[in-house]
Amino acid sequence: MSVQTTFTSTQVRALYLDYFASKGHLKVASSSLVPHNDPTVLLTTAGMQQMIPYFLARETPPATRLTSAQKCFRTTDIDKVGNERSLTFFEMLGNFSVGDYFKREAITYAWEFLTQVVKLPADRLYPTVHPQDDEAPLYWHEIAGFPDEAIVRLEDNWWGPPGASGPCGPDSEIYYDRGVEHGCGQSDCQPGCDCERFLEIWNLVFMQY
Ligand SMILES: [Zn+2]
Protein backbone atom coordinates (compact mmCIF):
# COMPACT_ATOMS: atom_id res chain seq x y z
CA MET A 1 0.00 0.00 0.00
CA SER A 2 1.42 3.36 -0.97
CA VAL A 3 1.51 6.26 1.49
CA GLN A 4 0.13 9.58 0.36
CA THR A 5 2.92 12.12 0.76
CA THR A 6 1.34 15.32 -0.52
CA PHE A 7 -2.00 16.83 0.35
CA THR A 8 -3.86 19.90 -0.81
CA SER A 9 -4.89 22.37 1.88
CA THR A 10 -8.49 21.31 1.27
CA GLN A 11 -7.54 17.70 2.05
CA VAL A 12 -5.56 18.57 5.18
CA ARG A 13 -8.38 20.77 6.49
CA ALA A 14 -10.95 18.00 5.94
CA LEU A 15 -8.73 15.28 7.42
CA TYR A 16 -8.11 17.39 10.50
CA LEU A 17 -11.70 18.43 11.14
CA ASP A 18 -12.98 14.90 10.47
CA TYR A 19 -10.37 13.37 12.77
CA PHE A 20 -11.35 15.63 15.66
CA ALA A 21 -15.06 15.14 14.93
CA SER A 22 -14.39 11.40 15.28
CA LYS A 23 -13.00 12.21 18.75
CA GLY A 24 -16.23 13.93 19.80
CA HIS A 25 -15.43 17.51 18.71
CA LEU A 26 -18.11 19.78 17.28
CA LYS A 27 -16.99 21.48 14.05
CA VAL A 28 -17.46 25.24 14.36
CA ALA A 29 -17.06 27.77 11.57
CA SER A 30 -14.17 30.18 11.36
CA SER A 31 -15.07 33.46 13.02
CA SER A 32 -14.69 36.74 11.17
CA LEU A 33 -11.19 38.07 10.53
CA VAL A 34 -12.41 41.21 12.32
CA PRO A 35 -13.17 40.11 15.88
CA HIS A 36 -16.63 41.11 17.06
CA ASN A 37 -16.09 40.81 20.79
CA ASP A 38 -12.38 41.24 21.46
CA PRO A 39 -11.00 44.77 21.89
CA THR A 40 -7.46 43.50 22.55
CA VAL A 41 -6.62 42.85 18.88
CA LEU A 42 -7.40 44.53 15.58
CA LEU A 43 -7.62 41.28 13.62
CA THR A 44 -8.17 37.65 14.51
CA THR A 45 -4.75 36.10 15.13
CA ALA A 46 -5.57 32.63 16.45
CA GLY A 47 -8.21 29.93 16.50
CA MET A 48 -8.26 30.35 20.27
CA GLN A 49 -9.74 33.81 20.05
CA GLN A 50 -13.39 32.96 19.49
CA MET A 51 -13.11 30.38 22.29
CA ILE A 52 -11.87 32.77 24.98
CA PRO A 53 -15.36 33.70 26.28
CA TYR A 54 -15.92 29.98 26.87
CA PHE A 55 -12.69 29.57 28.82
CA LEU A 56 -13.62 32.58 30.95
CA ALA A 57 -17.13 31.15 31.51
CA ARG A 58 -18.69 34.32 30.07
CA GLU A 59 -20.52 32.30 27.42
CA THR A 60 -21.66 28.70 27.30
CA PRO A 61 -19.89 26.71 24.56
CA PRO A 62 -22.06 24.69 22.15
CA ALA A 63 -19.98 21.65 23.19
CA THR A 64 -17.03 20.98 25.49
CA ARG A 65 -14.95 19.74 22.53
CA LEU A 66 -14.66 22.05 19.54
CA THR A 67 -12.64 22.08 16.33
CA SER A 68 -12.20 24.78 13.69
CA ALA A 69 -10.19 26.05 10.73
CA GLN A 70 -9.76 29.71 11.64
CA LYS A 71 -8.76 32.46 9.23
CA CYS A 72 -5.93 34.38 10.91
CA PHE A 73 -3.96 37.53 10.19
CA ARG A 74 -0.65 38.07 11.99
CA THR A 75 0.48 41.67 11.87
CA THR A 76 3.21 40.81 14.39
CA ASP A 77 4.87 38.55 11.82
CA ILE A 78 4.96 41.09 8.97
CA ASP A 79 8.66 41.82 9.51
CA LYS A 80 9.45 38.09 9.22
CA VAL A 81 7.63 37.43 5.97
CA GLY A 82 10.12 36.32 3.37
CA ASN A 83 11.60 33.57 5.50
CA GLU A 84 10.24 30.06 4.98
CA ARG A 85 8.32 29.85 8.25
CA SER A 86 6.18 32.95 8.74
CA LEU A 87 2.96 34.05 7.09
CA THR A 88 0.61 36.96 7.58
CA PHE A 89 -2.64 35.38 6.40
CA PHE A 90 -3.33 31.70 6.92
CA GLU A 91 -5.82 29.23 8.36
CA MET A 92 -5.13 27.75 11.77
CA LEU A 93 -6.49 24.30 12.50
CA GLY A 94 -7.49 23.92 16.12
CA ASN A 95 -9.02 21.58 18.66
CA PHE A 96 -10.30 22.98 21.93
CA SER A 97 -11.34 21.40 25.20
CA VAL A 98 -13.46 23.54 27.52
CA GLY A 99 -13.05 21.87 30.90
CA ASP A 100 -12.94 18.42 29.28
CA TYR A 101 -9.65 16.69 28.41
CA PHE A 102 -6.22 18.18 29.03
CA LYS A 103 -2.55 17.46 28.37
CA ARG A 104 -2.59 13.69 28.00
CA GLU A 105 -5.37 13.57 25.41
CA ALA A 106 -4.19 16.71 23.60
CA ILE A 107 -0.76 15.13 23.06
CA THR A 108 -2.32 11.77 22.13
CA TYR A 109 -4.57 13.31 19.46
CA ALA A 110 -1.81 15.46 17.96
CA TRP A 111 0.59 12.55 17.76
CA GLU A 112 -2.01 10.20 16.30
CA PHE A 113 -3.10 12.72 13.69
CA LEU A 114 0.43 13.49 12.55
CA THR A 115 1.74 9.93 12.49
CA GLN A 116 -1.39 7.87 11.67
CA VAL A 117 -3.62 10.17 9.62
CA VAL A 118 -1.24 12.26 7.51
CA LYS A 119 1.56 9.79 8.25
CA LEU A 120 4.46 12.13 8.81
CA PRO A 121 7.58 10.10 9.66
CA ALA A 122 7.84 10.04 13.45
CA ASP A 123 11.63 10.31 13.34
CA ARG A 124 11.29 13.82 11.84
CA LEU A 125 9.05 15.10 14.63
CA TYR A 126 10.37 16.81 17.76
CA PRO A 127 8.28 17.95 20.74
CA THR A 128 9.27 20.93 22.86
CA VAL A 129 7.90 21.94 26.27
CA HIS A 130 8.10 24.85 28.69
CA PRO A 131 10.94 24.39 31.23
CA GLN A 132 8.50 24.59 34.17
CA ASP A 133 6.07 22.05 32.75
CA ASP A 134 7.02 18.71 34.29
CA GLU A 135 3.82 16.99 33.20
CA ALA A 136 3.93 17.29 29.40
CA PRO A 137 7.31 15.49 29.07
CA LEU A 138 5.86 12.48 30.92
CA TYR A 139 3.10 12.18 28.35
CA TRP A 140 5.49 12.66 25.44
CA HIS A 141 7.43 9.74 26.85
CA GLU A 142 4.39 7.58 27.55
CA ILE A 143 2.51 8.28 24.31
CA ALA A 144 5.25 8.74 21.72
CA GLY A 145 8.27 7.16 23.37
CA PHE A 146 10.45 10.27 23.57
CA PRO A 147 13.15 9.96 26.24
CA ASP A 148 13.30 12.98 28.54
CA GLU A 149 16.60 14.22 27.09
CA ALA A 150 15.11 14.29 23.57
CA ILE A 151 12.46 16.81 24.60
CA VAL A 152 13.69 20.37 24.10
CA ARG A 153 12.81 22.93 26.78
CA LEU A 154 12.00 26.38 25.39
CA GLU A 155 11.26 29.46 27.52
CA ASP A 156 8.96 30.81 24.84
CA ASN A 157 6.71 27.77 25.04
CA TRP A 158 4.13 29.94 26.74
CA TRP A 159 0.82 31.18 25.38
CA GLY A 160 -1.04 34.35 26.27
CA PRO A 161 -2.69 36.15 27.70
CA PRO A 162 -3.79 37.84 24.49
CA GLY A 163 -4.40 41.15 26.27
CA ALA A 164 -3.32 42.55 29.63
CA SER A 165 -4.88 39.61 31.41
CA GLY A 166 -6.75 36.44 30.57
CA PRO A 167 -6.23 32.73 30.00
CA CYS A 168 -2.60 31.67 29.64
CA GLY A 169 -0.27 28.80 30.34
CA PRO A 170 2.62 26.67 29.11
CA ASP A 171 2.48 25.12 25.69
CA SER A 172 4.12 22.21 23.92
CA GLU A 173 5.15 22.64 20.32
CA ILE A 174 5.80 20.04 17.65
CA TYR A 175 8.55 20.71 15.11
CA TYR A 176 9.14 19.02 11.79
CA ASP A 177 12.77 18.53 10.80
CA ARG A 178 13.00 19.65 7.16
CA GLY A 179 16.50 18.23 6.93
CA VAL A 180 20.06 19.24 7.72
CA GLU A 181 20.40 20.96 4.34
CA HIS A 182 17.94 23.64 5.52
CA GLY A 183 19.90 24.28 8.72
CA CYS A 184 22.39 26.83 9.96
CA GLY A 185 25.04 24.16 10.53
CA GLN A 186 25.65 25.25 14.15
CA SER A 187 26.29 22.46 16.64
CA ASP A 188 23.45 23.69 18.86
CA CYS A 189 20.88 23.77 16.04
CA GLN A 190 17.66 22.28 17.40
CA PRO A 191 13.93 23.02 17.49
CA GLY A 192 13.56 26.70 18.34
CA CYS A 193 16.68 27.65 16.37
CA ASP A 194 16.19 30.78 14.27
CA CYS A 195 17.23 29.01 11.05
CA GLU A 196 14.86 27.29 8.65
CA ARG A 197 15.52 23.65 9.47
CA PHE A 198 12.92 23.02 12.20
CA LEU A 199 9.40 24.10 11.30
CA GLU A 200 6.83 24.53 14.06
CA ILE A 201 3.73 22.70 12.85
CA TRP A 202 1.67 22.42 16.03
CA ASN A 203 1.23 24.29 19.28
CA LEU A 204 -0.56 22.52 22.11
CA VAL A 205 -1.64 25.27 24.48
CA PHE A 206 -2.31 24.25 28.06
CA MET A 207 -4.30 27.10 29.60
CA GLN A 208 -3.88 26.21 33.23
CA TYR A 209 -3.80 29.84 34.49
ZN1 LIG B 1 19.77 26.21 13.15
Coordinates of N, CA and C and ligand atoms in Angstrom, one line a residue:
M1 N 0.8 -1.2 0.0 CA 0.0 0.0 0.0 C 0.9 1.2 0.0
S2 N 0.6 2.2 -0.9 CA 1.4 3.4 -1.0 C 0.9 4.4 0.1
V3 N 1.8 5.2 0.5 CA 1.5 6.3 1.5 C 1.4 7.6 0.8
Q4 N 0.3 8.3 1.0 CA 0.1 9.6 0.4 C 1.1 10.6 1.0
T5 N 1.9 11.2 0.2 CA 2.9 12.1 0.8 C 2.6 13.6 0.5
T6 N 1.7 13.9 -0.4 CA 1.3 15.3 -0.5 C -0.2 15.5 -0.4
F7 N -0.6 16.6 0.2 CA -2.0 16.8 0.4 C -2.3 18.3 -0.1
T8 N -3.5 18.5 -0.6 CA -3.9 19.9 -0.8 C -4.3 20.5 0.5
S9 N -4.4 21.8 0.6 CA -4.9 22.4 1.9 C -6.3 22.0 2.1
T10 N -7.1 21.8 1.1 CA -8.5 21.3 1.3 C -8.5 19.9 1.9
Q11 N -7.6 19.0 1.5 CA -7.5 17.7 2.1 C -7.1 17.7 3.5
V12 N -6.1 18.5 3.8 CA -5.6 18.6 5.2 C -6.6 19.1 6.1
R13 N -7.3 20.2 5.7 CA -8.4 20.8 6.5 C -9.5 19.7 6.8
A14 N -9.9 19.0 5.8 CA -10.9 18.0 5.9 C -10.5 16.8 6.8
L15 N -9.3 16.4 6.6 CA -8.7 15.3 7.4 C -8.7 15.7 8.9
Y16 N -8.2 16.9 9.1 CA -8.1 17.4 10.5 C -9.5 17.5 11.2
L17 N -10.4 18.2 10.5 CA -11.7 18.4 11.1 C -12.4 17.1 11.3
D18 N -12.3 16.2 10.4 CA -13.0 14.9 10.5 C -12.4 14.1 11.6
Y19 N -11.0 14.1 11.7 CA -10.4 13.4 12.8 C -10.9 13.8 14.1
F20 N -10.9 15.1 14.3 CA -11.4 15.6 15.7 C -12.9 15.4 15.9
A21 N -13.6 15.5 14.8 CA -15.1 15.1 14.9 C -15.2 13.7 15.4
S22 N -14.3 12.8 14.9 CA -14.4 11.4 15.3 C -14.0 11.2 16.7
K23 N -13.4 12.2 17.3 CA -13.0 12.2 18.7 C -14.0 13.1 19.6
G24 N -15.2 13.3 19.0 CA -16.2 13.9 19.8 C -16.2 15.4 19.7
H25 N -15.5 16.0 18.8 CA -15.4 17.5 18.7 C -16.5 18.0 17.8
L26 N -17.1 19.1 18.1 CA -18.1 19.8 17.3 C -17.4 20.7 16.3
K27 N -17.6 20.6 15.0 CA -17.0 21.5 14.1 C -17.7 22.8 14.1
V28 N -16.9 23.9 14.4 CA -17.5 25.2 14.4 C -16.8 26.0 13.2
A29 N -17.5 27.0 12.7 CA -17.1 27.8 11.6 C -16.0 28.7 12.0
S30 N -15.1 29.1 11.1 CA -14.2 30.2 11.4 C -14.9 31.4 11.7
S31 N -14.4 32.2 12.7 CA -15.1 33.5 13.0 C -14.5 34.5 12.0
S32 N -15.1 35.7 12.1 CA -14.7 36.7 11.2 C -13.2 37.1 11.4
L33 N -12.6 37.6 10.4 CA -11.2 38.1 10.5 C -11.2 39.3 11.4
V34 N -12.3 40.0 11.4 CA -12.4 41.2 12.3 C -13.2 40.7 13.6
P35 N -12.5 40.7 14.7 CA -13.2 40.1 15.9 C -14.4 41.0 16.3
H36 N -15.4 40.3 16.7 CA -16.6 41.1 17.1 C -16.7 41.4 18.6
N37 N -15.9 40.7 19.3 CA -16.1 40.8 20.8 C -14.8 40.9 21.5
D38 N -13.7 41.2 20.8 CA -12.4 41.2 21.5 C -11.6 42.5 21.2
P39 N -11.6 43.5 22.1 CA -11.0 44.8 21.9 C -9.5 44.7 22.0
T40 N -8.9 43.6 22.3 CA -7.5 43.5 22.5 C -6.7 43.4 21.3
V41 N -7.3 43.0 20.2 CA -6.6 42.9 18.9 C -7.4 43.5 17.8
L42 N -6.7 43.9 16.7 CA -7.4 44.5 15.6 C -8.0 43.4 14.7
L43 N -7.2 42.4 14.5 CA -7.6 41.3 13.6 C -7.5 39.9 14.3
T44 N -8.2 39.0 13.9 CA -8.2 37.7 14.5 C -6.8 37.0 14.2
T45 N -6.1 36.6 15.3 CA -4.7 36.1 15.1 C -4.6 34.6 15.5
A46 N -5.7 34.0 16.0 CA -5.6 32.6 16.4 C -6.9 32.0 16.5
G47 N -7.0 30.7 16.4 CA -8.2 29.9 16.5 C -8.8 30.0 17.9
M48 N -7.9 30.3 18.9 CA -8.3 30.4 20.3 C -9.2 31.5 20.5
Q49 N -9.1 32.6 19.7 CA -9.7 33.8 20.0 C -11.2 33.7 20.3
Q50 N -11.9 33.0 19.3 CA -13.4 33.0 19.5 C -13.8 32.0 20.6
M51 N -12.8 31.3 21.2 CA -13.1 30.4 22.3 C -12.9 31.0 23.7
I52 N -12.2 32.2 23.7 CA -11.9 32.8 25.0 C -13.1 33.0 25.9
P53 N -14.2 33.5 25.4 CA -15.4 33.7 26.3 C -15.8 32.4 26.9
Y54 N -15.6 31.3 26.3 CA -15.9 30.0 26.9 C -15.0 29.6 28.0
F55 N -13.7 29.9 27.8 CA -12.7 29.6 28.8 C -12.9 30.5 30.0
L56 N -13.4 31.7 29.8 CA -13.6 32.6 30.9 C -15.0 32.4 31.6
A57 N -15.8 31.4 31.0 CA -17.1 31.1 31.5 C -18.1 32.4 31.3
R58 N -17.8 33.2 30.4 CA -18.7 34.3 30.1 C -19.8 33.9 29.1
E59 N -19.5 32.9 28.3 CA -20.5 32.3 27.4 C -20.5 30.8 27.5
T60 N -21.6 30.2 27.2 CA -21.7 28.7 27.3 C -21.3 28.1 25.9
P61 N -20.3 27.3 25.9 CA -19.9 26.7 24.6 C -21.0 25.8 24.0
P62 N -21.1 25.6 22.7 CA -22.1 24.7 22.2 C -21.7 23.2 22.4
A63 N -20.4 23.0 22.8 CA -20.0 21.6 23.2 C -18.7 21.8 24.0
T64 N -18.3 20.8 24.7 CA -17.0 21.0 25.5 C -15.8 20.7 24.6
R65 N -16.0 20.0 23.5 CA -15.0 19.7 22.5 C -15.3 20.4 21.2
L66 N -14.4 21.3 20.7 CA -14.7 22.1 19.5 C -13.5 22.0 18.6
T67 N -13.7 22.0 17.3 CA -12.6 22.1 16.3 C -13.0 23.1 15.2
S68 N -11.9 23.8 14.7 CA -12.2 24.8 13.7 C -11.0 24.9 12.8
A69 N -11.3 25.6 11.6 CA -10.2 26.0 10.7 C -10.4 27.6 10.7
Q70 N -9.5 28.3 11.4 CA -9.8 29.7 11.6 C -8.9 30.5 10.7
K71 N -9.5 31.5 10.0 CA -8.8 32.5 9.2 C -8.0 33.4 10.2
C72 N -6.7 33.6 10.0 CA -5.9 34.4 10.9 C -5.1 35.4 10.1
F73 N -4.9 36.5 10.8 CA -4.0 37.5 10.2 C -3.0 38.0 11.3
R74 N -1.7 37.8 11.0 CA -0.6 38.1 12.0 C 0.1 39.3 11.6
T75 N -0.3 40.5 12.1 CA 0.5 41.7 11.9 C 1.8 41.6 12.5
T76 N 1.9 40.9 13.7 CA 3.2 40.8 14.4 C 4.3 40.1 13.6
D77 N 3.9 39.3 12.6 CA 4.9 38.6 11.8 C 5.3 39.3 10.5
I78 N 4.7 40.4 10.3 CA 5.0 41.1 9.0 C 6.5 41.3 8.7
D79 N 7.2 41.6 9.7 CA 8.7 41.8 9.5 C 9.4 40.5 9.2
K80 N 8.8 39.4 9.4 CA 9.5 38.1 9.2 C 9.1 37.5 7.9
V81 N 8.1 38.0 7.2 CA 7.6 37.4 6.0 C 8.8 37.5 5.0
G82 N 9.0 36.4 4.3 CA 10.1 36.3 3.4 C 11.0 35.2 3.8
N83 N 11.0 34.8 5.1 CA 11.6 33.6 5.5 C 10.6 32.4 5.1
E84 N 11.0 31.2 5.4 CA 10.2 30.1 5.0 C 9.3 29.6 6.1
R85 N 9.1 30.3 7.1 CA 8.3 29.8 8.2 C 7.2 30.7 8.7
S86 N 7.2 32.0 8.2 CA 6.2 33.0 8.7 C 5.2 33.4 7.6
L87 N 4.0 33.6 8.0 CA 3.0 34.0 7.1 C 2.2 35.2 7.8
T88 N 1.5 36.0 7.0 CA 0.6 37.0 7.6 C -0.8 36.4 7.6
F89 N -1.3 35.9 6.5 CA -2.6 35.4 6.4 C -2.6 33.9 6.2
F90 N -3.3 33.2 7.0 CA -3.3 31.7 6.9 C -4.5 31.2 7.7
E91 N -4.8 29.9 7.6 CA -5.8 29.2 8.4 C -5.1 28.4 9.4
M92 N -5.7 28.5 10.7 CA -5.1 27.7 11.8 C -6.1 26.7 12.1
L93 N -5.7 25.4 12.1 CA -6.5 24.3 12.5 C -6.4 24.2 14.0
G94 N -7.5 24.0 14.7 CA -7.5 23.9 16.1 C -8.5 22.9 16.7
N95 N -8.1 22.4 17.8 CA -9.0 21.6 18.7 C -9.0 22.1 20.1
F96 N -10.2 22.3 20.7 CA -10.3 23.0 21.9 C -11.1 22.1 22.9
S97 N -10.6 22.1 24.1 CA -11.3 21.4 25.2 C -11.7 22.4 26.3
V98 N -13.0 22.6 26.5 CA -13.5 23.5 27.5 C -13.8 22.7 28.8
G99 N -12.8 22.6 29.7 CA -13.1 21.9 30.9 C -13.2 20.4 30.7
D100 N -12.8 19.9 29.6 CA -12.9 18.4 29.3 C -11.6 17.8 29.4
Y101 N -11.0 17.3 28.3 CA -9.7 16.7 28.4 C -8.5 17.7 28.5
F102 N -7.3 17.2 28.9 CA -6.2 18.2 29.0 C -5.0 17.6 28.4
K103 N -3.8 17.7 29.0 CA -2.6 17.5 28.4 C -2.4 16.1 27.7
R104 N -2.8 15.1 28.5 CA -2.6 13.7 28.0 C -3.3 13.5 26.7
E105 N -4.6 13.8 26.6 CA -5.4 13.6 25.4 C -4.9 14.5 24.3
A106 N -4.6 15.7 24.6 CA -4.2 16.7 23.6 C -2.9 16.2 22.9
I107 N -2.0 15.7 23.6 CA -0.8 15.1 23.1 C -1.1 13.9 22.3
T108 N -1.9 13.0 22.8 CA -2.3 11.8 22.1 C -2.9 12.1 20.8
Y109 N -3.9 13.0 20.7 CA -4.6 13.3 19.5 C -3.6 13.9 18.4
A110 N -2.8 14.8 18.9 CA -1.8 15.5 18.0 C -0.9 14.4 17.4
W111 N -0.4 13.6 18.2 CA 0.6 12.5 17.8 C -0.1 11.6 16.8
E112 N -1.3 11.2 17.2 CA -2.0 10.2 16.3 C -2.3 10.8 14.9
F113 N -2.8 12.1 15.0 CA -3.1 12.7 13.7 C -1.9 12.8 12.8
L114 N -0.8 13.3 13.4 CA 0.4 13.5 12.5 C 1.0 12.2 12.0
T115 N 1.0 11.2 12.9 CA 1.7 9.9 12.5 C 0.8 8.9 11.9
Q116 N -0.5 8.9 12.2 CA -1.4 7.9 11.7 C -2.3 8.4 10.6
V117 N -2.7 9.7 10.6 CA -3.6 10.2 9.6 C -2.9 10.7 8.4
V118 N -2.0 11.7 8.6 CA -1.2 12.3 7.5 C 0.1 11.6 7.4
K119 N 0.4 10.7 8.3 CA 1.6 9.8 8.2 C 2.9 10.5 8.0
L120 N 3.1 11.5 8.8 CA 4.5 12.1 8.8 C 5.4 11.2 9.5
P121 N 6.6 11.0 9.0 CA 7.6 10.1 9.7 C 7.9 10.6 11.1
A122 N 7.7 9.7 12.0 CA 7.8 10.0 13.5 C 9.3 10.5 13.8
D123 N 10.2 10.0 13.0 CA 11.6 10.3 13.3 C 12.0 11.7 12.9
R124 N 11.1 12.4 12.2 CA 11.3 13.8 11.8 C 10.6 14.8 12.8
L125 N 9.9 14.3 13.7 CA 9.0 15.1 14.6 C 9.7 15.3 16.0
Y126 N 9.7 16.5 16.5 CA 10.4 16.8 17.8 C 9.4 17.6 18.6
P127 N 9.1 17.1 19.8 CA 8.3 17.9 20.7 C 9.2 18.9 21.6
T128 N 8.6 20.0 21.9 CA 9.3 20.9 22.9 C 8.3 21.2 24.0
V129 N 8.8 21.6 25.1 CA 7.9 21.9 26.3 C 8.4 23.2 27.0
H130 N 7.6 23.8 27.9 CA 8.1 24.9 28.7 C 8.9 24.3 29.8
P131 N 10.0 24.9 30.2 CA 10.9 24.4 31.2 C 10.2 24.1 32.6
Q132 N 9.2 24.8 32.9 CA 8.5 24.6 34.2 C 7.4 23.6 34.1
D133 N 7.1 23.0 32.9 CA 6.1 22.1 32.7 C 6.7 20.6 32.9
D134 N 6.5 20.0 34.1 CA 7.0 18.7 34.3 C 6.1 17.6 33.9
E135 N 4.8 18.0 33.5 CA 3.8 17.0 33.2 C 3.9 16.6 31.7
A136 N 4.0 17.6 30.8 CA 3.9 17.3 29.4 C 5.0 16.3 29.0
P137 N 6.3 16.4 29.5 CA 7.3 15.5 29.1 C 7.0 14.0 29.4
L138 N 6.2 13.8 30.5 CA 5.9 12.5 30.9 C 4.9 11.9 29.9
Y139 N 4.0 12.7 29.4 CA 3.1 12.2 28.3 C 3.8 12.0 27.0
W140 N 4.7 12.9 26.7 CA 5.5 12.7 25.4 C 6.3 11.4 25.5
H141 N 6.7 11.0 26.7 CA 7.4 9.7 26.8 C 6.5 8.6 26.7
E142 N 5.4 8.7 27.5 CA 4.4 7.6 27.6 C 3.7 7.3 26.2
I143 N 3.3 8.4 25.5 CA 2.5 8.3 24.3 C 3.4 8.1 23.1
A144 N 4.5 8.8 23.0 CA 5.2 8.7 21.7 C 6.7 8.2 21.9
G145 N 7.0 7.8 23.1 CA 8.3 7.2 23.4 C 9.5 8.1 23.4
F146 N 9.3 9.4 23.5 CA 10.5 10.3 23.6 C 11.1 10.2 24.9
P147 N 12.4 9.9 25.0 CA 13.2 10.0 26.2 C 13.2 11.4 26.7
D148 N 13.3 11.6 28.0 CA 13.3 13.0 28.5 C 14.3 13.9 27.9
E149 N 15.5 13.4 27.6 CA 16.6 14.2 27.1 C 16.4 14.6 25.6
A150 N 15.4 13.9 25.0 CA 15.1 14.3 23.6 C 14.1 15.4 23.5
I151 N 13.5 15.8 24.6 CA 12.5 16.8 24.6 C 13.1 18.2 24.9
V152 N 13.0 19.1 23.9 CA 13.7 20.4 24.1 C 12.8 21.3 25.0
R153 N 13.5 21.9 25.9 CA 12.8 22.9 26.8 C 13.0 24.3 26.2
L154 N 11.9 25.0 25.9 CA 12.0 26.4 25.4 C 11.2 27.4 26.3
E155 N 11.9 28.4 26.7 CA 11.3 29.5 27.5 C 10.0 30.1 26.8
D156 N 10.1 30.2 25.5 CA 9.0 30.8 24.8 C 7.8 29.8 24.6
N157 N 7.9 28.7 25.1 CA 6.7 27.8 25.0 C 5.7 28.2 26.1
W158 N 5.1 29.4 25.8 CA 4.1 29.9 26.7 C 3.1 30.7 25.9
W159 N 1.8 30.5 26.2 CA 0.8 31.2 25.4 C 0.0 32.2 26.2
G160 N -0.1 33.4 25.7 CA -1.0 34.4 26.3 C -0.5 35.0 27.5
P161 N -1.3 35.9 28.1 CA -2.7 36.1 27.7 C -2.7 37.1 26.5
P162 N -3.8 37.0 25.7 CA -3.8 37.8 24.5 C -3.8 39.3 24.8
G163 N -4.4 39.7 25.9 CA -4.4 41.1 26.3 C -3.6 41.3 27.6
A164 N -4.0 42.3 28.4 CA -3.3 42.6 29.6 C -3.5 41.4 30.6
S165 N -4.6 40.7 30.5 CA -4.9 39.6 31.4 C -5.8 38.6 30.7
G166 N -5.9 37.4 31.2 CA -6.8 36.4 30.6 C -6.1 35.1 30.6
P167 N -6.7 34.1 29.9 CA -6.2 32.7 30.0 C -4.8 32.6 29.5
C168 N -4.0 31.9 30.1 CA -2.6 31.7 29.6 C -2.0 30.4 30.2
G169 N -0.9 30.0 29.8 CA -0.3 28.8 30.3 C 0.9 28.3 29.5
P170 N 1.5 27.2 29.9 CA 2.6 26.7 29.1 C 2.1 26.0 27.9
D171 N 2.9 25.9 26.8 CA 2.5 25.1 25.7 C 3.5 24.1 25.3
S172 N 3.2 23.2 24.4 CA 4.1 22.2 23.9 C 4.0 22.3 22.4
E173 N 5.2 22.5 21.8 CA 5.1 22.6 20.3 C 5.7 21.4 19.7
I174 N 5.3 21.2 18.4 CA 5.8 20.0 17.6 C 6.5 20.6 16.4
Y175 N 7.7 20.2 16.2 CA 8.5 20.7 15.1 C 8.8 19.6 14.1
Y176 N 8.8 20.0 12.9 CA 9.1 19.0 11.8 C 10.5 19.3 11.3
D177 N 11.4 18.4 11.3 CA 12.8 18.5 10.8 C 12.8 18.5 9.3
R178 N 13.0 19.6 8.6 CA 13.0 19.7 7.2 C 14.3 19.1 6.6
G179 N 15.3 18.8 7.4 CA 16.5 18.2 6.9 C 17.7 19.1 7.2
V180 N 18.8 18.5 7.3 CA 20.1 19.2 7.7 C 20.4 20.3 6.7
E181 N 20.1 20.0 5.4 CA 20.4 21.0 4.3 C 19.7 22.3 4.5
H182 N 18.6 22.4 5.3 CA 17.9 23.6 5.5 C 18.5 24.4 6.7
G183 N 19.5 23.8 7.4 CA 19.9 24.3 8.7 C 21.0 25.3 8.7
C184 N 21.3 25.8 9.8 CA 22.4 26.8 10.0 C 23.8 26.2 10.1
G185 N 23.8 24.9 10.4 CA 25.0 24.2 10.5 C 25.7 24.3 11.9
Q186 N 25.1 25.1 12.8 CA 25.6 25.2 14.1 C 25.4 24.0 14.9
S187 N 26.4 23.7 15.9 CA 26.3 22.5 16.6 C 25.1 22.5 17.6
D188 N 24.6 23.7 18.0 CA 23.5 23.7 18.9 C 22.1 23.9 18.1
C189 N 22.1 23.6 16.8 CA 20.9 23.8 16.0 C 19.9 22.7 16.5
Q190 N 18.7 23.2 16.9 CA 17.7 22.3 17.4 C 16.3 23.0 17.3
P191 N 15.2 22.3 17.5 CA 13.9 23.0 17.5 C 14.0 24.3 18.3
G192 N 13.5 25.4 17.7 CA 13.6 26.7 18.3 C 14.7 27.5 17.8
C193 N 15.6 26.9 17.0 CA 16.7 27.7 16.4 C 16.1 28.6 15.4
D194 N 16.7 29.7 15.1 CA 16.2 30.8 14.3 C 16.4 30.5 12.8
C195 N 17.0 29.4 12.5 CA 17.2 29.0 11.1 C 16.0 28.3 10.5
E196 N 16.1 27.8 9.3 CA 14.9 27.3 8.6 C 14.8 25.8 8.6
R197 N 15.6 25.1 9.5 CA 15.5 23.6 9.5 C 14.3 23.1 10.2
F198 N 14.0 23.6 11.4 CA 12.9 23.0 12.2 C 11.7 23.9 12.1
L199 N 10.6 23.3 11.6 CA 9.4 24.1 11.3 C 8.4 23.8 12.4
E200 N 7.9 24.8 13.1 CA 6.8 24.5 14.1 C 5.5 24.2 13.3
I201 N 5.0 23.1 13.6 CA 3.7 22.7 12.8 C 2.5 22.6 13.8
W202 N 2.8 22.6 15.1 CA 1.7 22.4 16.0 C 2.0 23.1 17.3
N203 N 1.0 23.7 17.9 CA 1.2 24.3 19.3 C 0.1 23.8 20.2
L204 N 0.4 23.0 21.1 CA -0.6 22.5 22.1 C -0.5 23.5 23.3
V205 N -1.6 24.2 23.4 CA -1.6 25.3 24.5 C -2.4 24.7 25.7
F206 N -1.7 24.8 26.8 CA -2.3 24.3 28.1 C -2.7 25.4 29.0
M207 N -3.9 25.9 28.9 CA -4.3 27.1 29.6 C -4.7 26.7 31.0
Q208 N -3.6 26.6 31.8 CA -3.9 26.2 33.2 C -3.9 27.4 34.2
Y209 N -3.7 28.6 33.6 CA -3.8 29.8 34.5 C -4.8 30.8 33.9
Ligands
ZN1 ZN 19.8 26.2 13.1

